[in-house]
XYZ file of N, CA and C in Angstrom:
273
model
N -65.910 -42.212 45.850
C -64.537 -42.570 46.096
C -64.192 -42.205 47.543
N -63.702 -43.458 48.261
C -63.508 -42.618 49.783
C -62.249 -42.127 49.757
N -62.307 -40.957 50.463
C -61.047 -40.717 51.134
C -60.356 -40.987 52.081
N -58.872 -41.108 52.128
C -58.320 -41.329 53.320
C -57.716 -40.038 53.988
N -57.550 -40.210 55.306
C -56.791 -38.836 55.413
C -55.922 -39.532 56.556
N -54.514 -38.689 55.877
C -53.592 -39.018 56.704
C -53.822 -38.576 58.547
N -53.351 -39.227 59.714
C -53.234 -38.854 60.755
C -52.283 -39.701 61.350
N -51.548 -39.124 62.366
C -51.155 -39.503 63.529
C -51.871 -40.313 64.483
N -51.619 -40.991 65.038
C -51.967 -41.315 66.536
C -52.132 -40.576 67.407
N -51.516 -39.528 67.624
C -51.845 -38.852 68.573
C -52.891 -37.920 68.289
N -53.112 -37.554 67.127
C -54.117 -36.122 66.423
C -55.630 -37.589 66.449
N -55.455 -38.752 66.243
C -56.672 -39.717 66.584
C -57.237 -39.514 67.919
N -56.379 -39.387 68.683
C -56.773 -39.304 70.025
C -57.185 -38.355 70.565
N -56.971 -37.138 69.765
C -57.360 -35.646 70.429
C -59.125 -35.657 70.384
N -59.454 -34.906 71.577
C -60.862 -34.656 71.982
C -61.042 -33.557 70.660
N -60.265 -32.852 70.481
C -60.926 -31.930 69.524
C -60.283 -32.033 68.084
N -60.266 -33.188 67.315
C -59.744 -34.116 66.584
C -61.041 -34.320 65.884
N -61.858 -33.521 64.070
C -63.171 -34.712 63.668
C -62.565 -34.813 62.127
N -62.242 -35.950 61.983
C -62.319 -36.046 60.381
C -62.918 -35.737 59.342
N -64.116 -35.878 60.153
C -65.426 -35.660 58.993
C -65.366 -33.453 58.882
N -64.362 -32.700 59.551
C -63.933 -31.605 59.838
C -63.282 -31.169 59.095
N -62.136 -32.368 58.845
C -61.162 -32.474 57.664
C -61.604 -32.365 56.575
N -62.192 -33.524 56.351
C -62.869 -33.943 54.923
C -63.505 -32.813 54.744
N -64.385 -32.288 55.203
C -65.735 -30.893 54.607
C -64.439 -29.415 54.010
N -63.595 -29.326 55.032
C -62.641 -28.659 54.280
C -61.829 -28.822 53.231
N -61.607 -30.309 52.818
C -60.678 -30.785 52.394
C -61.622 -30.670 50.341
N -63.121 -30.445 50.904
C -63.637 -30.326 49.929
C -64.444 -28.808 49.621
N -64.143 -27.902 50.368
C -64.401 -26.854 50.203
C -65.465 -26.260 51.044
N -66.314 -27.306 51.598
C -67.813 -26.750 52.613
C -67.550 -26.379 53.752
N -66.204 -26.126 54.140
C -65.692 -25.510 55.951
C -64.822 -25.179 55.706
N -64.927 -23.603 56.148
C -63.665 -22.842 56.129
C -62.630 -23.703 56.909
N -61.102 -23.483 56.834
C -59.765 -23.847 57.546
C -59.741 -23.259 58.979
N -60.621 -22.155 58.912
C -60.199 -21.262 60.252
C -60.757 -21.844 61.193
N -62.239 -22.409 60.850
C -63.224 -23.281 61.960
C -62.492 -24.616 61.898
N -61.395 -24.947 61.897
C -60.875 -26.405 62.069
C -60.416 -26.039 63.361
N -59.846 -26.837 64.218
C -58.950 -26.829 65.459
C -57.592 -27.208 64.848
N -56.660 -26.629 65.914
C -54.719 -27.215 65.738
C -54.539 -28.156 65.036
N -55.111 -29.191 65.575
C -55.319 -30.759 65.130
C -55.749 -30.550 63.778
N -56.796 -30.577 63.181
C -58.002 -30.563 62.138
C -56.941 -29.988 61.231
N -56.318 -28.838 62.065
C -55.328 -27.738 60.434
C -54.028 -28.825 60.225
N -53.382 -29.461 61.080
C -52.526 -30.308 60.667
C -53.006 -31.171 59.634
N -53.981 -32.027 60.291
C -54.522 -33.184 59.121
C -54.999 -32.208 57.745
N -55.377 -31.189 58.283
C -55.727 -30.813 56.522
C -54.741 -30.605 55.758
N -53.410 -29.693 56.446
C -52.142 -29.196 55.208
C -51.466 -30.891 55.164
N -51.573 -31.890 56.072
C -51.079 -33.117 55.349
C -51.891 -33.458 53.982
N -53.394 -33.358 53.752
C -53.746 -33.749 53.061
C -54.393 -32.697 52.061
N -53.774 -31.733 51.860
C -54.067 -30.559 50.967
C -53.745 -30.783 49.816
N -51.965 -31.085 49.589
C -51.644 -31.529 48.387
C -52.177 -32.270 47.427
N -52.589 -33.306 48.045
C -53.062 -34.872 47.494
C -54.239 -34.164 46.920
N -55.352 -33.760 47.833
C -56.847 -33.369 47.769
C -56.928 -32.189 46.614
N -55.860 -31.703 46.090
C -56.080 -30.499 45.211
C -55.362 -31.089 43.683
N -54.164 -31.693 43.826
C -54.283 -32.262 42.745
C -55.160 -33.379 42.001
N -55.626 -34.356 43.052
C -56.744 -35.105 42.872
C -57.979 -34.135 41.865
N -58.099 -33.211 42.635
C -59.099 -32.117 41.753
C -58.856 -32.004 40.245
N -57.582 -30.987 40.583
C -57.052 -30.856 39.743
C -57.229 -31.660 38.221
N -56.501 -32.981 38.471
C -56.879 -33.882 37.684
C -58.628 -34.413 37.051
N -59.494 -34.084 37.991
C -60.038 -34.787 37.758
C -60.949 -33.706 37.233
N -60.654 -32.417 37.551
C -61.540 -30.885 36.489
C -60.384 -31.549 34.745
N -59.108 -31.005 34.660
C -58.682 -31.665 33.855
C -59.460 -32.407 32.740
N -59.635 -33.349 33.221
C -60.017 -35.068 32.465
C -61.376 -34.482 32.296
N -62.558 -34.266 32.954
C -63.787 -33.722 32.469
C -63.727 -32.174 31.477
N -62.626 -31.362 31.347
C -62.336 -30.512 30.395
C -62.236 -31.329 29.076
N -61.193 -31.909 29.159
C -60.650 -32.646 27.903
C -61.957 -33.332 27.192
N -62.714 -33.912 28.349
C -63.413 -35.089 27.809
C -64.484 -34.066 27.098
N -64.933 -33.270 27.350
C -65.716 -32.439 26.446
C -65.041 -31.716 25.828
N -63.936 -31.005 25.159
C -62.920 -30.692 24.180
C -63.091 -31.957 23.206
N -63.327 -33.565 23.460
C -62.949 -34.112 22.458
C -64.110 -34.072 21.734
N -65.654 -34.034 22.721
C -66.883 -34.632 22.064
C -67.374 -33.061 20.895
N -66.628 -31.936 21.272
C -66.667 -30.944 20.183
C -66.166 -31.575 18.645
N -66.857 -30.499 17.946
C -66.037 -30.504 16.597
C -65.034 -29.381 15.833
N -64.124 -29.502 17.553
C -62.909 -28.603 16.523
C -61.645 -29.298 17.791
N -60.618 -29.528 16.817
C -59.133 -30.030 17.392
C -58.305 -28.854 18.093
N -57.717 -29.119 19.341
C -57.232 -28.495 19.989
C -55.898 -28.551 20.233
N -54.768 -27.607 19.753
C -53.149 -28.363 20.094
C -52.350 -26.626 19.942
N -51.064 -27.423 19.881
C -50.163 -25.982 20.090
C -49.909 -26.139 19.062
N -48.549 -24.830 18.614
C -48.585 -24.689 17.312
C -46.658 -24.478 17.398
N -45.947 -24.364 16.587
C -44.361 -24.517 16.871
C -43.648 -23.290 17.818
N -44.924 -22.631 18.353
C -44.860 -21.478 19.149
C -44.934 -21.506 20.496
N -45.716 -22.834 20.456
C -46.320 -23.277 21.730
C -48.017 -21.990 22.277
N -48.316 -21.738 20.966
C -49.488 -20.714 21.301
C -50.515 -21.755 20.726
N -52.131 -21.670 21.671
C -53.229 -22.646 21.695
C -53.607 -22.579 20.055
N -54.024 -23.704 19.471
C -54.437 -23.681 17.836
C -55.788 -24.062 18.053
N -57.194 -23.955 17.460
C -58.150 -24.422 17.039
C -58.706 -24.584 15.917
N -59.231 -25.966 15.353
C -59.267 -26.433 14.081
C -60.638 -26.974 14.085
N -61.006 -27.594 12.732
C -62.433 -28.014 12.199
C -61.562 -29.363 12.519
N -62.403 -30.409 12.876
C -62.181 -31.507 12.853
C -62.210 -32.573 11.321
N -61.527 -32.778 11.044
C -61.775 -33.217 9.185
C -62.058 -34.694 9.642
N -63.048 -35.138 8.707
C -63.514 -36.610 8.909
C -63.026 -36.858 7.494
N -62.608 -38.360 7.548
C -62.434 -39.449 6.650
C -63.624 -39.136 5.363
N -63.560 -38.954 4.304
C -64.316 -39.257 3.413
C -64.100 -40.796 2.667
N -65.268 -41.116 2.565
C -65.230 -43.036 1.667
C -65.245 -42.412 0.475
């Protein structure tokens, strides 16, 4: 999935300006501190986006193995986590 990352025109133009700087932070392989002025702008523009993106997408691979188990997962009128045997249909 590519990413985009937000920039300016003017942060395009900077000599010490690398996206590919952005991006490695933006995914965890470069610290923030080794970015330049520039690099830390484009990253807190695109921090939000880049962490809920995560976010979501740890999420959805949780769930998706929660379902392929055999026990049901929900709250209870307490709002405290419930775990159950999954009951199948008998013919």
């Amino acid at each position: 999935m590519a990413k985009i990352i937000k920039t300016s025109n003017t942060t395009d133009k900077s000599a010490s300006f690398d996206s590919e700087n952005v991006k490695a932070a933006l995914n965890g392989r470069l610290s923030v501190d080794g970015l330049s002025a520039t690099e830390q702008v484009a990253f807190m523009n695109n921090f939000d986006e880049a962490i809920n993106s995560n976010l979501e997408q740890g999420f959805s691979k949780y769930f998706e193995k929660l379902s392929n188990s055999e026990k049901l997962y929900g709250l209870d009128d307490k709002d405290k986590i419930i775990c159950d045997n999954k009951k199948y249909p008998t013919s």
